[in-house]
Amino acid sequence: MRAAVLRNARLLVDTLPEPVPGPGEVLVRTLACGICGSDLHALKHAPRMVEAARESGLPFTLDVTRDVVMGHEFCAEVLDFGPHTERALKPGARVVSMPLAAGASGVQAIGYSNDYPGGYGELMVLSELLALEVPNGLATEHAALTEPMAVGVHAVAKARLEPGDAPLVVGCGPVGLAVIAALRLRGTEPIVAADFSPARRVLAERMGAHVVVDPARQRPIDGVPGLLHQLMRDAPREARVVVAGVCMEDDRIRPMHGINKELSLQFVLGYTPEEFAGTLAAIAEGRIPVAPLVTGRVGVDGVPGAFEALARPDTHAKILIEPWR
């Protein structure tokens, strides 16, 4: 199969052996796969990501010296089944899935695994138990955004919102926009969003923000490193700071800011299976608007250029890879 491969810290297009489904697994054809901000980080910082994951005790088995086919935000078509499968899904069914697999070497993160290729290639192998059929009528490109939208849903759940809270979303990249959508889903208001990019501020409004702020004009935030310090310094008493998305830089905080104001600092990662399934349903029912996020589409050959384009925040929000192109 053809795929965009992370090899020696570079993205290359190559032909790879087709994956074979094992026990309890299904073979699928990738229909659409989003490029995640963590993929952009992995291109430059994969060894540091692996080191941090292992220091944190996560079962991260990625070997950065071997090929990796990234891509964990996907919608795919069922083609075939491995042994010992229930076959409740029919060939041709469209599915999404949490990007996890339990292979012979343990739990694998699809898209960050040497053994389980992600959606940057034509074919993938998924766990049958985790595959969810896409409801009829839901566009493939919208279904592919289930994974990043679920990240926002999980972050909002971890925020433990209370009556009267007025959330501020700092940074309106894909994760920030997913958080805005999740806040809107809960009926929270007012939602305030801040980003230096005019294009992203427009997207924030389309996703449900009631007020958008240009930090260059109002309460400027200089960015990382130092962002957490500034947020804690400027936050009101008893505020909750939720950190969502991948940050590769070290930061430094002043604990007395948190102590004096009794702040809560919450870091989040991923989502639960229930949140993932609920996000798919919310997108299918139109309660999470995802159409504004899709700003570009490429085939496998266009992946390296798409990474370059995503470095310019005024150009794109979410570029989808459609390997069949």
PDB file of C-alpha atoms in Angstrom, residues 25-312:
ATOM      1  CA  GLU A  25      -9.143  -7.386  14.206  1.00  0.00           C
ATOM      2  CA  VAL A  26     -10.594  -5.953  11.004  1.00  0.00           C
ATOM      3  CA  LEU A  27      -8.868  -4.749   7.863  1.00  0.00           C
ATOM      4  CA  VAL A  28     -10.098  -1.320   6.739  1.00  0.00           C
ATOM      5  CA  ARG A  29      -9.493   1.110   3.923  1.00  0.00           C
ATOM      6  CA  THR A  30      -8.767   4.670   5.023  1.00  0.00           C
ATOM      7  CA  LEU A  31     -11.340   7.102   3.648  1.00  0.00           C
ATOM      8  CA  ALA A  32     -10.262  10.267   5.465  1.00  0.00           C
ATOM      9  CA  CYS A  33      -7.736  11.062   8.192  1.00  0.00           C
ATOM     10  CA  GLY A  34      -7.059  14.365   9.887  1.00  0.00           C
ATOM     11  CA  ILE A  35      -3.607  15.734  10.602  1.00  0.00           C
ATOM     12  CA  CYS A  36      -3.318  16.331  14.336  1.00  0.00           C
ATOM     13  CA  GLY A  37      -1.123  18.908  16.015  1.00  0.00           C
ATOM     14  CA  SER A  38       0.575  16.072  17.890  1.00  0.00           C
ATOM     15  CA  ASP A  39       1.637  14.669  14.503  1.00  0.00           C
ATOM     16  CA  LEU A  40       3.334  17.974  13.729  1.00  0.00           C
ATOM     17  CA  HIS A  41       5.150  17.700  17.052  1.00  0.00           C
ATOM     18  CA  ALA A  42       6.102  14.080  16.359  1.00  0.00           C
ATOM     19  CA  LEU A  43       7.828  15.047  13.121  1.00  0.00           C
ATOM     20  CA  LYS A  44      10.223  17.271  15.064  1.00  0.00           C
ATOM     21  CA  HIS A  45      10.157  15.844  18.577  1.00  0.00           C
ATOM     22  CA  ALA A  46       9.354  12.107  18.359  1.00  0.00           C
ATOM     23  CA  PRO A  47      12.281  11.033  20.623  1.00  0.00           C
ATOM     24  CA  ARG A  48      11.244  13.562  23.270  1.00  0.00           C
ATOM     25  CA  MET A  49       7.613  12.443  23.065  1.00  0.00           C
ATOM     26  CA  VAL A  50       8.639   8.817  23.596  1.00  0.00           C
ATOM     27  CA  GLU A  51      10.900   9.767  26.502  1.00  0.00           C
ATOM     28  CA  ALA A  52       8.164  11.803  28.199  1.00  0.00           C
ATOM     29  CA  ALA A  53       5.602   9.022  27.722  1.00  0.00           C
ATOM     30  CA  ARG A  54       7.871   6.402  29.244  1.00  0.00           C
ATOM     31  CA  GLU A  55       8.804   8.683  32.153  1.00  0.00           C
ATOM     32  CA  SER A  56       5.064   9.060  32.780  1.00  0.00           C
ATOM     33  CA  GLY A  57       4.565   5.304  32.848  1.00  0.00           C
ATOM     34  CA  LEU A  58       2.567   5.074  29.617  1.00  0.00           C
ATOM     35  CA  PRO A  59       2.864   1.830  27.588  1.00  0.00           C
ATOM     36  CA  PHE A  60       4.390   3.622  24.601  1.00  0.00           C
ATOM     37  CA  THR A  61       6.298   1.136  22.434  1.00  0.00           C
ATOM     38  CA  LEU A  62       7.226   3.388  19.505  1.00  0.00           C
ATOM     39  CA  ASP A  63      10.740   2.863  18.121  1.00  0.00           C
ATOM     40  CA  VAL A  64      11.750   6.127  16.423  1.00  0.00           C
ATOM     41  CA  THR A  65      14.477   4.351  14.436  1.00  0.00           C
ATOM     42  CA  ARG A  66      11.820   2.393  12.509  1.00  0.00           C
ATOM     43  CA  ASP A  67       9.117   3.514  10.075  1.00  0.00           C
ATOM     44  CA  VAL A  68       5.905   4.989  11.453  1.00  0.00           C
ATOM     45  CA  VAL A  69       2.702   5.638   9.514  1.00  0.00           C
ATOM     46  CA  MET A  70       0.971   8.325  11.549  1.00  0.00           C
ATOM     47  CA  GLY A  71      -2.708   9.251  11.553  1.00  0.00           C
ATOM     48  CA  HIS A  72      -5.195   8.663  14.382  1.00  0.00           C
ATOM     49  CA  GLU A  73      -8.188  10.840  13.363  1.00  0.00           C
ATOM     50  CA  PHE A  74      -9.860   8.660  10.782  1.00  0.00           C
ATOM     51  CA  CYS A  75     -12.941   7.266   9.129  1.00  0.00           C
ATOM     52  CA  ALA A  76     -12.493   3.995   7.253  1.00  0.00           C
ATOM     53  CA  GLU A  77     -14.322   1.293   5.279  1.00  0.00           C
ATOM     54  CA  VAL A  78     -14.436  -2.319   6.476  1.00  0.00           C
ATOM     55  CA  LEU A  79     -12.808  -4.721   3.980  1.00  0.00           C
ATOM     56  CA  ASP A  80     -12.054  -8.007   5.724  1.00  0.00           C
ATOM     57  CA  PHE A  81     -11.802  -9.770   9.070  1.00  0.00           C
ATOM     58  CA  GLY A  82      -9.129 -11.592  11.008  1.00  0.00           C
ATOM     59  CA  PRO A  83      -9.723 -14.846  12.881  1.00  0.00           C
ATOM     60  CA  HIS A  84     -11.982 -15.013  15.937  1.00  0.00           C
ATOM     61  CA  THR A  85     -14.082 -11.996  14.985  1.00  0.00           C
ATOM     62  CA  GLU A  86     -17.807 -11.481  15.527  1.00  0.00           C
ATOM     63  CA  ARG A  87     -18.301  -9.928  12.069  1.00  0.00           C
ATOM     64  CA  ALA A  88     -21.188  -7.776  13.283  1.00  0.00           C
ATOM     65  CA  LEU A  89     -19.930  -5.096  10.906  1.00  0.00           C
ATOM     66  CA  LYS A  90     -20.484  -5.785   7.230  1.00  0.00           C
ATOM     67  CA  PRO A  91     -17.905  -5.273   4.484  1.00  0.00           C
ATOM     68  CA  GLY A  92     -18.389  -1.772   3.130  1.00  0.00           C
ATOM     69  CA  ALA A  93     -19.507  -0.322   6.472  1.00  0.00           C
ATOM     70  CA  ARG A  94     -17.899   2.975   7.410  1.00  0.00           C
ATOM     71  CA  VAL A  95     -16.348   3.052  10.881  1.00  0.00           C
ATOM     72  CA  VAL A  96     -14.456   5.246  13.302  1.00  0.00           C
ATOM     73  CA  SER A  97     -12.455   3.987  16.242  1.00  0.00           C
ATOM     74  CA  MET A  98     -10.429   4.976  19.231  1.00  0.00           C
ATOM     75  CA  PRO A  99      -6.855   4.625  17.910  1.00  0.00           C
ATOM     76  CA  LEU A 100      -5.839   1.705  20.107  1.00  0.00           C
ATOM     77  CA  ALA A 101      -4.973  -1.912  19.368  1.00  0.00           C
ATOM     78  CA  ALA A 102      -3.949  -4.823  21.586  1.00  0.00           C
ATOM     79  CA  GLY A 103      -1.377  -6.774  19.617  1.00  0.00           C
ATOM     80  CA  ALA A 104       1.056  -9.520  20.544  1.00  0.00           C
ATOM     81  CA  SER A 105       3.465  -6.917  21.940  1.00  0.00           C
ATOM     82  CA  GLY A 106       0.841  -5.222  24.105  1.00  0.00           C
ATOM     83  CA  VAL A 107      -1.325  -2.130  23.745  1.00  0.00           C
ATOM     84  CA  GLN A 108      -0.419  -0.064  20.694  1.00  0.00           C
ATOM     85  CA  ALA A 109      -1.375   3.498  19.795  1.00  0.00           C
ATOM     86  CA  ILE A 110      -2.491   3.449  16.153  1.00  0.00           C
ATOM     87  CA  GLY A 111      -0.637   6.205  14.343  1.00  0.00           C
ATOM     88  CA  TYR A 112       2.233   6.072  16.842  1.00  0.00           C
ATOM     89  CA  SER A 113       3.116   2.429  16.380  1.00  0.00           C
ATOM     90  CA  ASN A 114       5.650   0.612  14.248  1.00  0.00           C
ATOM     91  CA  ASP A 115       3.307  -2.363  13.917  1.00  0.00           C
ATOM     92  CA  TYR A 116      -0.095  -0.719  13.385  1.00  0.00           C
ATOM     93  CA  PRO A 117      -0.098   1.830  10.538  1.00  0.00           C
ATOM     94  CA  GLY A 118      -2.325   4.847  10.926  1.00  0.00           C
ATOM     95  CA  GLY A 119      -4.514   6.758   8.520  1.00  0.00           C
ATOM     96  CA  TYR A 120      -1.712   8.292   6.475  1.00  0.00           C
ATOM     97  CA  GLY A 121      -1.770   5.044   4.487  1.00  0.00           C
ATOM     98  CA  GLU A 122      -4.318   3.289   2.320  1.00  0.00           C
ATOM     99  CA  LEU A 123      -4.998   0.421   4.749  1.00  0.00           C
ATOM    100  CA  MET A 124      -5.214  -0.036   8.520  1.00  0.00           C
ATOM    101  CA  VAL A 125      -5.996  -2.788  11.018  1.00  0.00           C
ATOM    102  CA  LEU A 126      -8.424  -1.951  13.832  1.00  0.00           C
ATOM    103  CA  SER A 127      -9.727  -3.724  16.899  1.00  0.00           C
ATOM    104  CA  GLU A 128     -13.203  -5.037  16.096  1.00  0.00           C
ATOM    105  CA  LEU A 129     -14.434  -4.256  19.612  1.00  0.00           C
ATOM    106  CA  LEU A 130     -13.537  -0.560  19.324  1.00  0.00           C
ATOM    107  CA  ALA A 131     -14.880   0.063  15.802  1.00  0.00           C
ATOM    108  CA  LEU A 132     -18.094   2.123  15.720  1.00  0.00           C
ATOM    109  CA  GLU A 133     -20.261   2.198  12.614  1.00  0.00           C
ATOM    110  CA  VAL A 134     -20.830   5.685  11.209  1.00  0.00           C
ATOM    111  CA  PRO A 135     -24.539   6.596  11.182  1.00  0.00           C
ATOM    112  CA  ASN A 136     -26.133   6.786   7.752  1.00  0.00           C
ATOM    113  CA  GLY A 137     -26.152  10.293   6.389  1.00  0.00           C
ATOM    114  CA  LEU A 138     -23.063  11.508   8.251  1.00  0.00           C
ATOM    115  CA  ALA A 139     -20.402  12.683   5.823  1.00  0.00           C
ATOM    116  CA  THR A 140     -17.154  10.732   5.942  1.00  0.00           C
ATOM    117  CA  GLU A 141     -15.056  13.862   6.433  1.00  0.00           C
ATOM    118  CA  HIS A 142     -17.189  14.861   9.404  1.00  0.00           C
ATOM    119  CA  ALA A 143     -17.035  11.403  10.958  1.00  0.00           C
ATOM    120  CA  ALA A 144     -13.230  11.570  10.749  1.00  0.00           C
ATOM    121  CA  LEU A 145     -13.331  14.483  13.203  1.00  0.00           C
ATOM    122  CA  THR A 146     -14.838  12.341  15.971  1.00  0.00           C
ATOM    123  CA  GLU A 147     -11.433  11.790  17.567  1.00  0.00           C
ATOM    124  CA  PRO A 148     -10.308  15.436  17.881  1.00  0.00           C
ATOM    125  CA  MET A 149     -13.781  16.551  18.949  1.00  0.00           C
ATOM    126  CA  ALA A 150     -13.766  13.885  21.670  1.00  0.00           C
ATOM    127  CA  VAL A 151     -10.590  15.491  23.044  1.00  0.00           C
ATOM    128  CA  GLY A 152     -12.565  18.693  23.582  1.00  0.00           C
ATOM    129  CA  VAL A 153     -15.453  16.829  25.189  1.00  0.00           C
ATOM    130  CA  HIS A 154     -13.062  15.158  27.626  1.00  0.00           C
ATOM    131  CA  ALA A 155     -11.305  18.432  28.484  1.00  0.00           C
ATOM    132  CA  VAL A 156     -14.624  20.107  29.304  1.00  0.00           C
ATOM    133  CA  ALA A 157     -15.677  17.148  31.441  1.00  0.00           C
ATOM    134  CA  LYS A 158     -12.421  17.438  33.384  1.00  0.00           C
ATOM    135  CA  ALA A 159     -13.044  21.173  33.913  1.00  0.00           C
ATOM    136  CA  ARG A 160     -15.901  20.344  36.315  1.00  0.00           C
ATOM    137  CA  LEU A 161     -17.921  23.379  35.272  1.00  0.00           C
ATOM    138  CA  GLU A 162     -20.194  24.942  37.853  1.00  0.00           C
ATOM    139  CA  PRO A 163     -23.163  27.318  37.471  1.00  0.00           C
ATOM    140  CA  GLY A 164     -21.938  30.818  36.777  1.00  0.00           C
ATOM    141  CA  ASP A 165     -18.580  29.769  35.313  1.00  0.00           C
ATOM    142  CA  ALA A 166     -17.384  31.798  32.315  1.00  0.00           C
ATOM    143  CA  PRO A 167     -14.731  29.729  30.498  1.00  0.00           C
ATOM    144  CA  LEU A 168     -11.835  31.345  28.652  1.00  0.00           C
ATOM    145  CA  VAL A 169     -10.289  29.252  25.852  1.00  0.00           C
ATOM    146  CA  VAL A 170      -6.716  30.398  25.205  1.00  0.00           C
ATOM    147  CA  GLY A 171      -5.588  29.305  21.740  1.00  0.00           C
ATOM    148  CA  CYS A 172      -8.049  28.464  18.974  1.00  0.00           C
ATOM    149  CA  GLY A 173      -6.215  25.757  17.109  1.00  0.00           C
ATOM    150  CA  PRO A 174      -8.069  22.469  16.499  1.00  0.00           C
ATOM    151  CA  VAL A 175      -7.994  21.475  20.186  1.00  0.00           C
ATOM    152  CA  GLY A 176      -9.170  24.894  21.345  1.00  0.00           C
ATOM    153  CA  LEU A 177     -11.943  24.861  18.754  1.00  0.00           C
ATOM    154  CA  ALA A 178     -12.969  21.382  19.921  1.00  0.00           C
ATOM    155  CA  VAL A 179     -13.176  22.701  23.486  1.00  0.00           C
ATOM    156  CA  ILE A 180     -15.371  25.592  22.316  1.00  0.00           C
ATOM    157  CA  ALA A 181     -17.671  23.128  20.541  1.00  0.00           C
ATOM    158  CA  ALA A 182     -17.866  20.974  23.671  1.00  0.00           C
ATOM    159  CA  LEU A 183     -18.682  24.000  25.837  1.00  0.00           C
ATOM    160  CA  ARG A 184     -21.405  24.967  23.382  1.00  0.00           C
ATOM    161  CA  LEU A 185     -22.736  21.405  23.521  1.00  0.00           C
ATOM    162  CA  ARG A 186     -23.156  21.780  27.275  1.00  0.00           C
ATOM    163  CA  GLY A 187     -24.973  25.096  26.887  1.00  0.00           C
ATOM    164  CA  THR A 188     -22.240  27.006  28.715  1.00  0.00           C
ATOM    165  CA  GLU A 189     -22.165  30.774  28.285  1.00  0.00           C
ATOM    166  CA  PRO A 190     -20.535  33.104  27.845  1.00  0.00           C
ATOM    167  CA  ILE A 191     -17.658  31.324  26.091  1.00  0.00           C
ATOM    168  CA  VAL A 192     -14.663  33.624  25.636  1.00  0.00           C
ATOM    169  CA  ALA A 193     -11.908  32.668  23.166  1.00  0.00           C
ATOM    170  CA  ALA A 194      -8.497  34.264  22.606  1.00  0.00           C
ATOM    171  CA  ASP A 195      -6.095  33.822  19.698  1.00  0.00           C
ATOM    172  CA  PHE A 196      -3.618  36.031  17.847  1.00  0.00           C
ATOM    173  CA  SER A 197      -4.837  34.716  14.467  1.00  0.00           C
ATOM    174  CA  PRO A 198      -7.786  36.606  12.913  1.00  0.00           C
ATOM    175  CA  ALA A 199      -8.788  33.498  10.943  1.00  0.00           C
ATOM    176  CA  ARG A 200      -8.892  31.363  14.051  1.00  0.00           C
ATOM    177  CA  ARG A 201     -10.912  33.975  15.911  1.00  0.00           C
ATOM    178  CA  VAL A 202     -13.490  33.767  13.113  1.00  0.00           C
ATOM    179  CA  LEU A 203     -13.539  29.978  13.427  1.00  0.00           C
ATOM    180  CA  ALA A 204     -13.972  30.297  17.191  1.00  0.00           C
ATOM    181  CA  GLU A 205     -17.127  32.324  16.629  1.00  0.00           C
ATOM    182  CA  ARG A 206     -18.444  29.776  14.128  1.00  0.00           C
ATOM    183  CA  MET A 207     -17.827  26.978  16.620  1.00  0.00           C
ATOM    184  CA  GLY A 208     -19.803  28.757  19.335  1.00  0.00           C
ATOM    185  CA  ALA A 209     -17.671  31.363  21.140  1.00  0.00           C
ATOM    186  CA  HIS A 210     -19.728  34.329  22.331  1.00  0.00           C
ATOM    187  CA  VAL A 211     -16.754  36.689  22.723  1.00  0.00           C
ATOM    188  CA  VAL A 212     -13.413  36.573  20.884  1.00  0.00           C
ATOM    189  CA  VAL A 213     -10.324  38.426  22.025  1.00  0.00           C
ATOM    190  CA  ASP A 214      -7.104  39.424  20.272  1.00  0.00           C
ATOM    191  CA  PRO A 215      -4.398  38.981  22.944  1.00  0.00           C
ATOM    192  CA  ALA A 216      -2.280  41.570  21.129  1.00  0.00           C
ATOM    193  CA  ARG A 217      -4.887  44.174  22.068  1.00  0.00           C
ATOM    194  CA  GLN A 218      -6.444  42.813  25.251  1.00  0.00           C
ATOM    195  CA  ARG A 219      -4.605  41.111  28.114  1.00  0.00           C
ATOM    196  CA  PRO A 220      -1.717  39.875  25.929  1.00  0.00           C
ATOM    197  CA  ILE A 221      -0.386  36.375  26.524  1.00  0.00           C
ATOM    198  CA  ASP A 222       3.057  35.829  25.095  1.00  0.00           C
ATOM    199  CA  GLY A 223       2.861  32.078  24.685  1.00  0.00           C
ATOM    200  CA  VAL A 224       4.969  29.152  25.874  1.00  0.00           C
ATOM    201  CA  PRO A 225       7.284  28.878  27.682  1.00  0.00           C
ATOM    202  CA  GLY A 226       5.658  30.921  30.440  1.00  0.00           C
ATOM    203  CA  LEU A 227       2.014  30.553  29.418  1.00  0.00           C
ATOM    204  CA  LEU A 228       0.995  28.607  32.515  1.00  0.00           C
ATOM    205  CA  HIS A 229       2.741  31.142  34.707  1.00  0.00           C
ATOM    206  CA  GLN A 230       0.845  34.003  33.079  1.00  0.00           C
ATOM    207  CA  LEU A 231      -2.495  32.222  33.253  1.00  0.00           C
ATOM    208  CA  MET A 232      -2.054  31.492  36.935  1.00  0.00           C
ATOM    209  CA  ARG A 233      -0.920  35.051  37.610  1.00  0.00           C
ATOM    210  CA  ASP A 234      -3.901  36.584  35.825  1.00  0.00           C
ATOM    211  CA  ALA A 235      -6.594  34.063  36.751  1.00  0.00           C
ATOM    212  CA  PRO A 236      -9.280  35.052  39.279  1.00  0.00           C
ATOM    213  CA  ARG A 237      -9.489  33.370  42.654  1.00  0.00           C
ATOM    214  CA  GLU A 238     -10.548  29.690  42.643  1.00  0.00           C
ATOM    215  CA  ALA A 239     -10.255  29.466  38.851  1.00  0.00           C
ATOM    216  CA  ARG A 240      -9.597  26.111  37.183  1.00  0.00           C
ATOM    217  CA  VAL A 241      -6.891  25.979  34.506  1.00  0.00           C
ATOM    218  CA  VAL A 242      -7.287  23.021  32.123  1.00  0.00           C
ATOM    219  CA  VAL A 243      -4.337  22.229  29.844  1.00  0.00           C
ATOM    220  CA  ALA A 244      -5.392  20.354  26.693  1.00  0.00           C
ATOM    221  CA  GLY A 245      -3.279  19.524  23.653  1.00  0.00           C
ATOM    222  CA  VAL A 246       0.385  18.619  23.237  1.00  0.00           C
ATOM    223  CA  CYS A 247       3.006  20.991  24.656  1.00  0.00           C
ATOM    224  CA  MET A 248       6.644  20.042  24.087  1.00  0.00           C
ATOM    225  CA  GLU A 249       8.304  22.945  25.889  1.00  0.00           C
ATOM    226  CA  ASP A 250       9.154  23.142  29.579  1.00  0.00           C
ATOM    227  CA  ASP A 251       7.312  25.713  31.631  1.00  0.00           C
ATOM    228  CA  ARG A 252       7.829  27.316  35.014  1.00  0.00           C
ATOM    229  CA  ILE A 253       5.115  28.346  37.420  1.00  0.00           C
ATOM    230  CA  ARG A 254       5.078  30.259  40.694  1.00  0.00           C
ATOM    231  CA  PRO A 255       3.253  27.981  43.143  1.00  0.00           C
ATOM    232  CA  MET A 256       2.333  30.904  45.424  1.00  0.00           C
ATOM    233  CA  HIS A 257       0.027  32.236  42.700  1.00  0.00           C
ATOM    234  CA  GLY A 258      -1.897  28.976  42.865  1.00  0.00           C
ATOM    235  CA  ILE A 259      -1.768  28.826  46.656  1.00  0.00           C
ATOM    236  CA  ASN A 260      -2.865  32.418  47.263  1.00  0.00           C
ATOM    237  CA  LYS A 261      -5.815  32.113  44.872  1.00  0.00           C
ATOM    238  CA  GLU A 262      -6.568  28.416  45.482  1.00  0.00           C
ATOM    239  CA  LEU A 263      -6.300  27.604  41.789  1.00  0.00           C
ATOM    240  CA  SER A 264      -6.825  24.165  40.258  1.00  0.00           C
ATOM    241  CA  LEU A 265      -4.447  23.024  37.503  1.00  0.00           C
ATOM    242  CA  GLN A 266      -5.788  20.083  35.450  1.00  0.00           C
ATOM    243  CA  PHE A 267      -3.962  18.334  32.584  1.00  0.00           C
ATOM    244  CA  VAL A 268      -5.964  16.156  30.198  1.00  0.00           C
ATOM    245  CA  LEU A 269      -5.251  13.449  27.637  1.00  0.00           C
ATOM    246  CA  GLY A 270      -7.588  11.698  25.226  1.00  0.00           C
ATOM    247  CA  TYR A 271     -11.101  10.629  26.201  1.00  0.00           C
ATOM    248  CA  THR A 272     -13.102   7.692  27.516  1.00  0.00           C
ATOM    249  CA  PRO A 273     -14.869   5.175  25.256  1.00  0.00           C
ATOM    250  CA  GLU A 274     -18.187   6.674  26.338  1.00  0.00           C
ATOM    251  CA  GLU A 275     -17.031  10.176  25.427  1.00  0.00           C
ATOM    252  CA  PHE A 276     -15.806   8.956  22.038  1.00  0.00           C
ATOM    253  CA  ALA A 277     -19.131   7.267  21.221  1.00  0.00           C
ATOM    254  CA  GLY A 278     -21.093  10.258  22.519  1.00  0.00           C
ATOM    255  CA  THR A 279     -19.060  12.608  20.348  1.00  0.00           C
ATOM    256  CA  LEU A 280     -19.818  10.573  17.225  1.00  0.00           C
ATOM    257  CA  ALA A 281     -23.533  10.738  18.056  1.00  0.00           C
ATOM    258  CA  ALA A 282     -23.386  14.492  18.713  1.00  0.00           C
ATOM    259  CA  ILE A 283     -21.702  15.113  15.358  1.00  0.00           C
ATOM    260  CA  ALA A 284     -24.222  12.902  13.549  1.00  0.00           C
ATOM    261  CA  GLU A 285     -27.117  14.761  15.179  1.00  0.00           C
ATOM    262  CA  GLY A 286     -25.672  18.169  14.263  1.00  0.00           C
ATOM    263  CA  ARG A 287     -25.058  19.181  17.881  1.00  0.00           C
ATOM    264  CA  ILE A 288     -21.315  19.570  17.255  1.00  0.00           C
ATOM    265  CA  PRO A 289     -20.694  21.637  14.102  1.00  0.00           C
ATOM    266  CA  VAL A 290     -17.544  20.295  12.451  1.00  0.00           C
ATOM    267  CA  ALA A 291     -17.901  21.495   8.841  1.00  0.00           C
ATOM    268  CA  PRO A 292     -16.058  24.817   9.480  1.00  0.00           C
ATOM    269  CA  LEU A 293     -12.961  22.947  10.624  1.00  0.00           C
ATOM    270  CA  VAL A 294     -12.223  21.196   7.321  1.00  0.00           C
ATOM    271  CA  THR A 295     -10.104  23.658   5.360  1.00  0.00           C
ATOM    272  CA  GLY A 296      -8.130  21.372   3.059  1.00  0.00           C
ATOM    273  CA  ARG A 297      -7.856  17.893   1.541  1.00  0.00           C
ATOM    274  CA  VAL A 298      -4.831  16.095   0.112  1.00  0.00           C
ATOM    275  CA  GLY A 299      -3.845  12.656  -1.086  1.00  0.00           C
ATOM    276  CA  VAL A 300      -0.856  10.742   0.248  1.00  0.00           C
ATOM    277  CA  ASP A 301       1.535  12.682  -1.972  1.00  0.00           C
ATOM    278  CA  GLY A 302       0.305  15.954  -0.480  1.00  0.00           C
ATOM    279  CA  VAL A 303       1.061  15.092   3.147  1.00  0.00           C
ATOM    280  CA  PRO A 304       4.529  16.721   3.388  1.00  0.00           C
ATOM    281  CA  GLY A 305       3.150  19.937   1.897  1.00  0.00           C
ATOM    282  CA  ALA A 306       0.161  19.823   4.236  1.00  0.00           C
ATOM    283  CA  PHE A 307       2.507  19.738   7.234  1.00  0.00           C
ATOM    284  CA  GLU A 308       4.202  22.866   5.938  1.00  0.00           C
ATOM    285  CA  ALA A 309       0.855  24.580   5.384  1.00  0.00           C
ATOM    286  CA  LEU A 310      -0.330  23.786   8.916  1.00  0.00           C
ATOM    287  CA  ALA A 311       2.635  25.688  10.315  1.00  0.00           C
ATOM    288  CA  ARG A 312       0.830  28.870   9.197  1.00  0.00           C
TER     289      ARG A 312
END
